[in-house]
Amino acid sequence: MTLRVRNNLAHDSSIHWHGIILPTGMDGVPGLSFAGIKPGESFEYHFDVNQSGTYWYHSHSGFQEQTGMYGVIVIAPREPDPVSYDRDYVILLSDWSDEEPSNVYAKLKKMGDYYNFRERTAGDLWDEIKAKGVAQTWKDRSMWNEMRMSDRDISDVTAYTYTYLINGVTPEDGWVGLFKRNEKVRLRFINSAAMRIFDVRIPGLRMTVVASDGQNIDPVTVDEFRTARAFNLAVDTVSLAVPA
């Protein structure tokens, strides 16, 4: 396969083919596998496609991925697919901020909890002392200080900073996938977010994971899964209350 990428931006760019096995020089990571693509120039990627499944591509330059330079790759298998389904949807999860990613980065470099509104307060300290005593409270806080971390780090970048999208659609607008009663639907989940993992659940419905990172696996039925990669699910809609 030959893919020619032309950089029409004012800055260096690149495209990385996430999950695709290919020669090192075609991996699309500046400073590691190639020099990048200069403004106004093109680069040709040459590689054989020996895989099938769900993958994605994205820029590996600057903050370009965070500003939307990514997309889906679905490679159909040469042989009949072992997973049967009536409908097939790609679910591309991502995050978006109206604030320039470079500004977000600069603020976090100066103060790691700049956007974190869940840090402990003086009131929390008093509650901890009452619950655990002075010695244990001191020990717990000293442990985090020694690691130069906070137990609230997971909230450093949240929905205050980012809006979480499904196929580019906001939660307010709501992405819609159509299906009929008793159909089996294949959902190809991809996490293209720059700053977030996602816990995925369909209320009242169990899901069967049939592939991970483009590779078919022994089916596993779950109520919920966490994605930081590409997952394929086969969902039987028989248990949904779907209007006829």
CSV table of C-alpha atoms in Angstrom, one decimal:
chain,number,residue,atom,x,y,z
A,1,MET,CA,0.0,0.0,0.0
A,2,THR,CA,1.2,3.5,-0.8
A,3,LEU,CA,-0.3,6.5,1.1
A,4,ARG,CA,0.9,10.0,0.2
A,5,VAL,CA,0.4,12.6,2.9
A,6,ARG,CA,0.8,16.3,2.0
A,7,ASN,CA,1.3,18.8,4.9
A,8,ASN,CA,-0.7,21.9,4.2
A,9,LEU,CA,-0.2,23.2,7.7
A,10,ALA,CA,2.2,26.0,8.7
A,11,HIS,CA,4.1,23.5,11.1
A,12,ASP,CA,5.8,20.2,10.8
A,13,SER,CA,3.3,17.3,10.8
A,14,SER,CA,3.1,13.5,10.7
A,15,ILE,CA,0.7,10.5,10.6
A,16,HIS,CA,1.1,7.5,12.8
A,17,TRP,CA,-0.8,4.3,11.9
A,18,HIS,CA,-1.8,3.1,15.3
A,19,GLY,CA,-1.7,-0.6,15.8
A,20,ILE,CA,-0.6,-1.4,12.2
A,21,ILE,CA,2.5,-3.6,12.0
A,22,LEU,CA,4.8,-2.0,9.4
A,23,PRO,CA,8.5,-1.1,8.8
A,24,THR,CA,10.1,1.2,11.3
A,25,GLY,CA,10.6,4.0,8.8
A,26,MET,CA,6.9,4.0,8.0
A,27,ASP,CA,5.7,4.3,11.6
A,28,GLY,CA,5.2,8.1,11.4
A,29,VAL,CA,6.8,9.1,14.7
A,30,PRO,CA,9.1,12.2,14.3
A,31,GLY,CA,12.5,11.9,15.9
A,32,LEU,CA,12.1,8.1,16.1
A,33,SER,CA,11.2,6.6,12.7
A,34,PHE,CA,11.5,9.7,10.4
A,35,ALA,CA,12.1,13.4,10.4
A,36,GLY,CA,8.4,14.4,10.0
A,37,ILE,CA,6.7,16.3,7.1
A,38,LYS,CA,7.7,19.9,6.6
A,39,PRO,CA,5.1,22.5,5.7
A,40,GLY,CA,4.2,22.3,2.0
A,41,GLU,CA,6.0,18.9,1.6
A,42,SER,CA,4.7,15.4,1.2
A,43,PHE,CA,5.7,12.0,2.5
A,44,GLU,CA,4.9,8.6,1.0
A,45,TYR,CA,4.2,5.7,3.3
A,46,HIS,CA,4.8,2.3,1.8
A,47,PHE,CA,3.9,-0.9,3.6
A,48,ASP,CA,2.2,-4.2,3.2
A,49,VAL,CA,-1.2,-4.7,4.9
A,50,ASN,CA,-1.1,-8.1,6.6
A,51,GLN,CA,-3.8,-7.4,9.2
A,52,SER,CA,-7.5,-6.9,9.4
A,53,GLY,CA,-9.6,-5.3,12.2
A,54,THR,CA,-10.2,-1.9,13.8
A,55,TYR,CA,-7.4,0.6,14.0
A,56,TRP,CA,-6.9,4.4,13.9
A,57,TYR,CA,-4.4,7.0,12.7
A,58,HIS,CA,-3.3,10.3,14.3
A,59,SER,CA,-0.7,12.9,14.2
A,60,HIS,CA,2.4,12.5,16.3
A,61,SER,CA,3.4,16.2,16.0
A,62,GLY,CA,2.8,18.9,18.6
A,63,PHE,CA,-0.8,19.2,19.8
A,64,GLN,CA,-2.3,18.2,16.4
A,65,GLU,CA,-4.0,15.1,17.7
A,66,GLN,CA,-5.8,17.2,20.3
A,67,THR,CA,-7.0,19.6,17.7
A,68,GLY,CA,-8.6,16.8,15.6
A,69,MET,CA,-6.0,15.2,13.4
A,70,TYR,CA,-7.1,11.6,13.7
A,71,GLY,CA,-9.4,9.1,12.1
A,72,VAL,CA,-10.6,5.5,11.8
A,73,ILE,CA,-9.1,2.6,9.9
A,74,VAL,CA,-11.2,-0.5,9.4
A,75,ILE,CA,-9.6,-3.3,7.4
A,76,ALA,CA,-11.9,-6.0,6.2
A,77,PRO,CA,-10.7,-9.6,6.6
A,78,ARG,CA,-9.8,-11.6,3.5
A,79,GLU,CA,-11.6,-14.7,4.9
A,80,PRO,CA,-15.2,-14.6,6.2
A,81,ASP,CA,-15.5,-12.8,9.5
A,82,PRO,CA,-16.0,-15.2,12.4
A,83,VAL,CA,-18.2,-12.6,14.1
A,84,SER,CA,-21.7,-12.4,12.7
A,85,TYR,CA,-23.7,-9.2,13.0
A,86,ASP,CA,-26.6,-7.3,11.3
A,87,ARG,CA,-25.2,-3.8,11.7
A,88,ASP,CA,-21.7,-2.3,12.1
A,89,TYR,CA,-21.0,1.0,13.8
A,90,VAL,CA,-17.7,2.7,14.7
A,91,ILE,CA,-17.8,4.5,18.0
A,92,LEU,CA,-14.9,7.0,18.1
A,93,LEU,CA,-14.5,8.5,21.6
A,94,SER,CA,-12.5,11.7,21.9
A,95,ASP,CA,-12.0,14.8,23.9
A,96,TRP,CA,-12.1,18.4,22.8
A,97,SER,CA,-11.3,21.8,24.4
A,98,ASP,CA,-12.0,25.2,23.0
A,99,GLU,CA,-8.9,26.3,24.8
A,100,GLU,CA,-5.7,26.0,22.8
A,101,PRO,CA,-4.0,22.7,23.9
A,102,SER,CA,-0.7,24.6,24.1
A,103,ASN,CA,-2.2,26.9,26.7
A,104,VAL,CA,-3.6,23.9,28.7
A,105,TYR,CA,-0.1,22.3,28.6
A,106,ALA,CA,1.6,25.6,29.7
A,107,LYS,CA,-0.8,26.0,32.7
A,108,LEU,CA,-0.3,22.3,33.8
A,109,LYS,CA,3.5,22.7,33.6
A,110,LYS,CA,3.3,25.7,35.9
A,111,MET,CA,0.7,24.1,38.2
A,112,GLY,CA,-0.3,20.5,37.8
A,113,ASP,CA,-3.7,20.9,39.5
A,114,TYR,CA,-4.6,24.2,37.7
A,115,TYR,CA,-8.0,22.7,36.6
A,116,ASN,CA,-8.5,20.5,39.6
A,117,PHE,CA,-11.3,21.7,41.8
A,118,ARG,CA,-11.3,18.5,44.0
A,119,GLU,CA,-8.0,19.1,45.9
A,120,ARG,CA,-8.1,18.7,49.6
A,121,THR,CA,-9.0,21.8,51.7
A,122,ALA,CA,-8.4,22.8,55.3
A,123,GLY,CA,-11.8,21.4,56.1
A,124,ASP,CA,-10.8,18.0,54.7
A,125,LEU,CA,-7.7,18.0,56.9
A,126,TRP,CA,-9.8,18.5,60.0
A,127,ASP,CA,-12.2,15.7,58.9
A,128,GLU,CA,-9.3,13.3,58.4
A,129,ILE,CA,-7.8,14.1,61.8
A,130,LYS,CA,-11.1,13.4,63.4
A,131,ALA,CA,-11.5,10.1,61.5
A,132,LYS,CA,-8.0,8.8,61.5
A,133,GLY,CA,-6.1,10.8,64.1
A,134,VAL,CA,-3.1,13.2,63.7
A,135,ALA,CA,-0.5,10.5,63.2
A,136,GLN,CA,-2.2,8.6,60.5
A,137,THR,CA,-3.3,11.8,58.7
A,138,TRP,CA,0.3,13.0,58.8
A,139,LYS,CA,1.6,9.7,57.5
A,140,ASP,CA,-0.9,9.6,54.6
A,141,ARG,CA,-0.2,13.1,53.5
A,142,SER,CA,3.6,12.7,53.8
A,143,MET,CA,3.4,9.6,51.6
A,144,TRP,CA,1.8,11.7,48.8
A,145,ASN,CA,4.2,14.6,49.3
A,146,GLU,CA,7.2,12.3,49.0
A,147,MET,CA,5.9,11.1,45.7
A,148,ARG,CA,5.2,14.7,44.7
A,149,MET,CA,1.7,13.6,43.8
A,150,SER,CA,-1.8,14.2,45.0
A,151,ASP,CA,-4.5,11.5,45.6
A,152,ARG,CA,-6.7,13.7,43.5
A,153,ASP,CA,-4.5,13.7,40.5
A,154,ILE,CA,-7.1,11.9,38.4
A,155,SER,CA,-9.1,15.1,38.5
A,156,ASP,CA,-6.3,17.3,37.1
A,157,VAL,CA,-7.9,17.4,33.6
A,158,THR,CA,-11.7,16.8,33.6
A,159,ALA,CA,-14.8,17.8,31.9
A,160,TYR,CA,-14.2,21.4,33.1
A,161,THR,CA,-11.4,21.5,30.5
A,162,TYR,CA,-12.7,19.0,27.9
A,163,THR,CA,-15.9,18.0,26.3
A,164,TYR,CA,-16.2,14.3,25.6
A,165,LEU,CA,-17.4,13.4,22.1
A,166,ILE,CA,-18.8,10.3,20.4
A,167,ASN,CA,-18.1,10.4,16.6
A,168,GLY,CA,-17.5,14.2,17.0
A,169,VAL,CA,-21.0,14.7,18.6
A,170,THR,CA,-21.3,16.4,22.0
A,171,PRO,CA,-23.3,14.8,24.9
A,172,GLU,CA,-25.9,17.5,24.5
A,173,ASP,CA,-26.6,16.7,20.9
A,174,GLY,CA,-26.3,12.9,21.4
A,175,TRP,CA,-25.0,10.5,18.8
A,176,VAL,CA,-27.6,8.1,17.4
A,177,GLY,CA,-27.1,4.6,15.9
A,178,LEU,CA,-30.2,3.0,14.4
A,179,PHE,CA,-31.1,-0.7,14.7
A,180,LYS,CA,-34.1,-3.0,14.8
A,181,ARG,CA,-35.4,-5.2,17.5
A,182,ASN,CA,-33.4,-8.5,17.9
A,183,GLU,CA,-30.6,-7.4,15.6
A,184,LYS,CA,-27.0,-8.1,16.6
A,185,VAL,CA,-24.9,-4.9,16.3
A,186,ARG,CA,-21.1,-4.7,16.1
A,187,LEU,CA,-19.7,-1.7,17.8
A,188,ARG,CA,-16.1,-0.8,17.1
A,189,PHE,CA,-14.9,1.4,20.0
A,190,ILE,CA,-11.8,3.5,19.6
A,191,ASN,CA,-10.4,5.8,22.2
A,192,SER,CA,-8.8,8.7,20.4
A,193,ALA,CA,-8.8,11.0,23.4
A,194,ALA,CA,-5.6,12.8,24.3
A,195,MET,CA,-6.2,13.0,28.0
A,196,ARG,CA,-8.8,10.4,29.0
A,197,ILE,CA,-9.7,6.8,29.4
A,198,PHE,CA,-13.4,5.8,29.3
A,199,ASP,CA,-15.5,3.4,31.2
A,200,VAL,CA,-18.2,2.2,28.8
A,201,ARG,CA,-21.6,0.7,29.8
A,202,ILE,CA,-24.9,0.3,28.0
A,203,PRO,CA,-27.5,0.4,30.9
A,204,GLY,CA,-29.5,-2.8,31.1
A,205,LEU,CA,-27.5,-4.6,28.4
A,206,ARG,CA,-24.6,-7.0,28.5
A,207,MET,CA,-21.9,-6.8,25.8
A,208,THR,CA,-19.6,-9.4,24.3
A,209,VAL,CA,-16.0,-8.3,23.5
A,210,VAL,CA,-14.9,-10.1,20.4
A,211,ALA,CA,-11.7,-8.2,19.4
A,212,SER,CA,-9.0,-6.1,21.0
A,213,ASP,CA,-6.5,-3.9,19.2
A,214,GLY,CA,-7.6,-5.3,15.9
A,215,GLN,CA,-7.2,-8.9,16.9
A,216,ASN,CA,-10.1,-11.4,17.3
A,217,ILE,CA,-10.2,-12.9,20.8
A,218,ASP,CA,-12.2,-15.5,22.6
A,219,PRO,CA,-15.5,-13.7,23.3
A,220,VAL,CA,-15.9,-12.3,26.8
A,221,THR,CA,-19.3,-11.1,28.0
A,222,VAL,CA,-19.1,-8.0,30.2
A,223,ASP,CA,-21.4,-5.3,31.8
A,224,GLU,CA,-18.7,-2.6,31.4
A,225,PHE,CA,-15.3,-2.1,30.0
A,226,ARG,CA,-12.5,0.4,30.1
A,227,THR,CA,-11.0,1.4,26.8
A,228,ALA,CA,-7.6,3.0,26.1
A,229,ARG,CA,-7.3,1.2,22.8
A,230,ALA,CA,-9.6,-0.4,20.2
A,231,PHE,CA,-12.3,-2.8,21.3
A,232,ASN,CA,-14.9,-4.6,19.1
A,233,LEU,CA,-18.2,-5.6,20.7
A,234,ALA,CA,-21.1,-7.7,19.5
A,235,VAL,CA,-24.3,-6.4,21.1
A,236,ASP,CA,-27.5,-8.5,21.0
A,237,THR,CA,-30.4,-6.0,21.2
A,238,VAL,CA,-33.0,-8.5,22.2
A,239,SER,CA,-32.9,-7.3,25.8
A,240,LEU,CA,-33.4,-3.6,24.9
A,241,ALA,CA,-36.8,-2.1,25.0
A,242,VAL,CA,-36.8,-1.0,21.4
A,243,PRO,CA,-40.0,0.3,19.8
A,244,ALA,CA,-41.2,-1.9,16.9
